[in-house]
């Protein structure tokens, strides 16, 4: 089970972390291994600065997209598929939707 961690939201509210898992996040033809924390929040997922910096993403807020290098643009806020994943304390949680087009969160999550 995740320790007593809380997530501070953009509005200043706190959301309890329900669990964590090591995930393979697939974006187009690329896969990224990263630790994912699960919380009951309104958004389907949030890509943190740690993920964006680790994998050298460029964020373009004017175009609402992120880039991997100079050749792959990924639109933000466009997914709609639902996924159910098992987190570290054994609970199954529903990921409300994909975080961006072409991304399959937790495709090879540890159980």
Coordinates of N, CA and C in Angstrom, one line a residue:
X1 N 0.9 -1.2 0.0 CA 0.0 0.0 0.0 C 0.9 1.2 0.0
X2 N 0.4 2.3 -0.6 CA 1.2 3.5 -0.7 C 1.2 4.1 0.7
X3 N 2.3 4.7 1.1 CA 2.4 5.4 2.4 C 1.4 6.5 2.5
X4 N 1.2 7.1 3.6 CA 0.3 8.2 3.8 C 0.7 9.4 2.9
X5 N 0.5 9.3 1.6 CA 0.9 10.4 0.7 C -0.4 11.1 0.3
X6 N -0.3 12.4 0.1 CA -1.4 13.2 -0.5 C -0.9 14.0 -1.6
X7 N -1.8 14.3 -2.5 CA -1.5 15.1 -3.7 C -2.2 16.4 -3.5
X8 N -1.5 17.5 -3.7 CA -2.0 18.8 -3.6 C -2.5 19.2 -5.0
X9 N -3.8 19.4 -5.2 CA -4.3 19.8 -6.5 C -4.0 21.2 -6.9
X10 N -4.3 21.5 -8.2 CA -4.1 22.9 -8.6 C -5.0 23.9 -7.9
X11 N -6.1 23.4 -7.3 CA -7.0 24.3 -6.6 C -6.6 24.4 -5.1
X12 N -5.6 23.7 -4.7 CA -5.1 23.7 -3.3 C -5.7 22.6 -2.5
X13 N -6.7 21.8 -3.0 CA -7.3 20.7 -2.2 C -6.3 19.6 -2.2
X14 N -6.5 18.6 -1.2 CA -5.7 17.5 -1.1 C -6.5 16.2 -1.5
X15 N -5.8 15.4 -2.2 CA -6.3 14.1 -2.7 C -5.4 13.0 -2.2
X16 N -6.0 12.0 -1.5 CA -5.2 10.9 -0.9 C -4.7 10.0 -2.0
X17 N -3.4 9.6 -2.0 CA -2.9 8.6 -2.9 C -3.4 7.3 -2.5
X18 N -4.0 6.6 -3.5 CA -4.6 5.3 -3.2 C -3.7 4.1 -3.5
X19 N -2.7 4.3 -4.3 CA -1.7 3.3 -4.6 C -0.7 3.8 -5.6
X20 N 0.2 2.9 -6.0 CA 1.2 3.2 -6.9 C 1.5 1.9 -7.8
X21 N 2.1 2.1 -8.9 CA 2.5 1.0 -9.8 C 3.6 1.5 -10.7
X22 N 4.4 0.6 -11.1 CA 5.4 0.9 -12.2 C 4.8 0.6 -13.5
X23 N 4.7 1.5 -14.4 CA 3.9 1.4 -15.6 C 4.8 1.6 -16.8
X24 N 4.4 1.0 -17.9 CA 4.9 1.2 -19.2 C 3.9 2.1 -20.0
X25 N 4.2 3.3 -20.2 CA 3.3 4.3 -20.8 C 3.7 4.4 -22.3
X26 N 2.8 4.0 -23.2 CA 3.0 3.9 -24.6 C 2.5 5.2 -25.3
X27 N 3.3 5.9 -26.0 CA 3.0 7.0 -26.8 C 3.4 6.8 -28.2
X28 N 2.5 6.6 -29.1 CA 2.8 6.2 -30.5 C 3.6 5.0 -30.5
X29 N 4.8 5.0 -31.0 CA 5.7 3.8 -31.1 C 6.7 3.8 -30.0
X30 N 6.7 4.7 -29.0 CA 7.6 4.7 -27.9 C 7.0 4.3 -26.6
X31 N 7.8 3.7 -25.8 CA 7.3 3.3 -24.4 C 8.2 3.9 -23.4
X32 N 7.6 4.3 -22.3 CA 8.3 5.0 -21.2 C 8.0 4.3 -19.9
X33 N 9.0 3.8 -19.2 CA 8.8 3.2 -17.9 C 8.8 4.3 -16.8
X34 N 7.7 4.3 -16.0 CA 7.6 5.3 -15.0 C 6.8 4.9 -13.8
X35 N 7.1 5.3 -12.6 CA 6.2 5.1 -11.4 C 5.0 6.0 -11.5
X36 N 3.8 5.4 -11.3 CA 2.6 6.1 -11.4 C 1.9 6.1 -10.0
X37 N 1.4 7.2 -9.6 CA 0.6 7.2 -8.3 C -0.9 7.4 -8.7
X38 N -1.8 6.7 -8.0 CA -3.2 6.7 -8.3 C -3.9 7.5 -7.2
X39 N -4.7 8.5 -7.6 CA -5.5 9.3 -6.6 C -6.9 9.5 -7.2
X40 N -7.9 9.8 -6.4 CA -9.2 10.1 -6.8 C -9.3 11.6 -7.1
X41 N -9.0 11.9 -8.4 CA -9.1 13.3 -8.9 C -10.0 13.4 -10.1
X42 N -10.4 14.6 -10.4 CA -11.3 14.7 -11.5 C -10.7 14.4 -12.9
X43 N -9.5 14.8 -13.1 CA -8.8 14.5 -14.4 C -8.5 13.0 -14.5
X44 N -8.5 12.6 -15.7 CA -8.1 11.2 -15.9 C -6.7 10.8 -15.5
X45 N -5.8 11.7 -15.8 CA -4.4 11.6 -15.3 C -3.7 12.9 -15.4
X46 N -2.6 13.0 -14.7 CA -1.8 14.2 -14.8 C -0.4 13.7 -15.0
X47 N 0.3 14.3 -16.1 CA 1.7 14.0 -16.3 C 2.5 15.0 -15.5
X48 N 3.2 14.5 -14.6 CA 4.0 15.4 -13.7 C 5.3 15.9 -14.4
X49 N 5.8 17.0 -13.8 CA 7.1 17.5 -14.3 C 8.2 16.5 -14.3
X50 N 8.2 15.6 -13.3 CA 9.2 14.6 -13.2 C 9.2 13.7 -14.5
X51 N 8.0 13.3 -14.9 CA 7.9 12.5 -16.2 C 8.3 13.3 -17.4
X52 N 7.8 14.5 -17.5 CA 8.1 15.4 -18.7 C 9.6 15.7 -18.8
X53 N 10.2 15.9 -17.7 CA 11.6 16.3 -17.7 C 12.5 15.0 -17.9
X54 N 12.1 13.9 -17.3 CA 12.9 12.7 -17.4 C 13.0 12.2 -18.8
X55 N 11.9 12.4 -19.6 CA 11.8 11.9 -21.0 C 12.0 13.0 -22.0
X56 N 12.3 14.2 -21.5 CA 12.6 15.3 -22.4 C 11.5 15.7 -23.3
X57 N 10.3 15.8 -22.7 CA 9.1 16.3 -23.4 C 9.2 17.8 -23.5
X58 N 8.6 18.4 -24.5 CA 8.4 19.9 -24.6 C 6.9 20.1 -24.6
X59 N 6.5 21.0 -23.7 CA 5.1 21.4 -23.5 C 4.8 22.7 -24.3
X60 N 3.8 22.6 -25.2 CA 3.4 23.8 -25.9 C 2.0 24.1 -25.5
X61 N 1.8 25.0 -24.6 CA 0.5 25.4 -24.1 C -0.4 26.1 -25.1
X62 N 0.2 26.9 -26.0 CA -0.5 27.6 -27.0 C -1.2 26.6 -27.9
X63 N -0.5 25.5 -28.3 CA -1.1 24.5 -29.2 C -1.8 23.4 -28.5
X64 N -1.7 23.4 -27.1 CA -2.2 22.3 -26.3 C -1.7 20.9 -26.7
X65 N -0.3 20.8 -26.8 CA 0.3 19.6 -27.2 C 1.6 19.5 -26.5
X66 N 2.1 18.2 -26.4 CA 3.5 18.0 -26.0 C 4.2 17.4 -27.2
X67 N 5.5 17.5 -27.1 CA 6.4 17.0 -28.2 C 7.5 16.1 -27.6
X68 N 7.7 15.0 -28.3 CA 8.9 14.2 -28.0 C 9.9 14.4 -29.1
X69 N 10.9 15.1 -28.8 CA 11.9 15.5 -29.8 C 11.2 16.5 -30.7
X70 N 11.7 16.5 -32.0 CA 11.1 17.4 -32.9 C 10.1 16.8 -33.9
X71 N 9.9 15.5 -33.8 CA 9.1 14.8 -34.8 C 7.8 14.2 -34.4
X72 N 7.4 14.3 -33.1 CA 6.2 13.7 -32.6 C 5.4 14.7 -31.8
X73 N 4.2 15.2 -32.3 CA 3.4 16.0 -31.5 C 2.2 15.2 -31.0
X74 N 1.9 15.4 -29.7 CA 0.8 14.7 -29.1 C -0.2 15.7 -28.5
X75 N -1.5 15.6 -28.9 CA -2.5 16.6 -28.4 C -2.8 16.2 -27.0
X76 N -3.0 17.2 -26.2 CA -3.5 17.0 -24.8 C -5.0 17.0 -24.7
X77 N -5.5 16.4 -23.7 CA -6.9 16.4 -23.4 C -7.8 15.8 -24.5
X78 N -7.4 14.7 -25.1 CA -8.2 14.2 -26.2 C -8.6 12.8 -26.2
X79 N -8.2 12.1 -25.1 CA -8.5 10.6 -25.0 C -9.9 10.3 -24.5
X80 N -10.4 9.1 -24.7 CA -11.7 8.7 -24.2 C -11.8 7.3 -23.8
X81 N -10.8 6.4 -24.0 CA -10.9 5.0 -23.6 C -10.7 4.8 -22.1
X82 N -11.4 3.8 -21.6 CA -11.3 3.5 -20.2 C -10.4 2.3 -19.9
X83 N -9.6 2.3 -18.8 CA -8.8 1.2 -18.5 C -9.0 0.9 -17.0
X84 N -8.9 -0.3 -16.6 CA -8.9 -0.7 -15.2 C -7.5 -1.3 -14.9
X85 N -6.9 -0.8 -13.8 CA -5.6 -1.3 -13.4 C -5.6 -1.7 -11.9
X86 N -4.7 -2.6 -11.6 CA -4.5 -3.0 -10.2 C -3.4 -2.2 -9.6
X87 N -3.6 -1.6 -8.5 CA -2.6 -0.8 -7.8 C -1.9 -1.6 -6.7
X88 N -0.9 -1.0 -6.1 CA 0.0 -1.8 -5.2 C -0.7 -2.4 -4.0
X89 N -1.9 -1.9 -3.6 CA -2.5 -2.5 -2.4 C -3.6 -3.5 -2.9
X90 N -3.6 -3.9 -4.1 CA -4.4 -4.9 -4.6 C -5.8 -4.5 -5.1
X91 N -6.1 -3.2 -5.0 CA -7.4 -2.6 -5.5 C -7.3 -2.5 -7.0
X92 N -8.5 -2.7 -7.6 CA -8.6 -2.3 -9.1 C -9.2 -0.9 -9.1
X93 N -8.6 -0.1 -10.0 CA -9.1 1.3 -10.1 C -9.3 1.6 -11.6
X94 N -10.3 2.4 -11.9 CA -10.7 2.7 -13.2 C -10.0 4.0 -13.6
X95 N -9.2 4.0 -14.7 CA -8.6 5.2 -15.2 C -9.7 5.7 -16.2
X96 N -10.2 6.9 -15.9 CA -11.4 7.4 -16.5 C -11.2 7.5 -18.1
X97 N -10.1 7.9 -18.5 CA -9.8 8.1 -19.9 C -8.4 8.2 -20.2
X98 N -8.0 8.1 -21.4 CA -6.6 8.3 -21.8 C -6.2 9.7 -21.5
X99 N -4.9 9.9 -21.2 CA -4.5 11.3 -20.9 C -4.3 12.1 -22.1
X100 N -3.9 11.4 -23.2 CA -3.7 12.1 -24.5 C -3.8 11.1 -25.6
X101 N -4.1 11.6 -26.8 CA -4.3 10.7 -28.0 C -3.0 9.9 -28.2
X102 N -3.2 8.6 -28.4 CA -2.0 7.7 -28.7 C -1.3 7.2 -27.5
X103 N -1.8 7.5 -26.3 CA -1.1 7.0 -25.1 C -2.0 5.9 -24.4
X104 N -1.3 4.8 -24.1 CA -2.0 3.7 -23.4 C -1.4 3.6 -22.1
X105 N -2.0 4.2 -21.0 CA -1.4 4.2 -19.7 C -1.3 2.8 -19.1
X106 N -0.2 2.5 -18.5 CA -0.1 1.3 -17.7 C -0.2 0.0 -18.5
X107 N 0.2 0.0 -19.7 CA 0.0 -1.1 -20.6 C 0.7 -2.4 -20.1
X108 N 1.8 -2.2 -19.4 CA 2.5 -3.4 -18.8 C 2.7 -3.2 -17.3
X109 N 1.6 -2.8 -16.6 CA 1.8 -2.5 -15.2 C 2.1 -3.7 -14.4
X110 N 2.9 -3.5 -13.3 CA 3.2 -4.6 -12.4 C 2.0 -4.9 -11.6
X111 N 1.7 -6.1 -11.3 CA 0.5 -6.4 -10.4 C 1.0 -6.9 -9.1

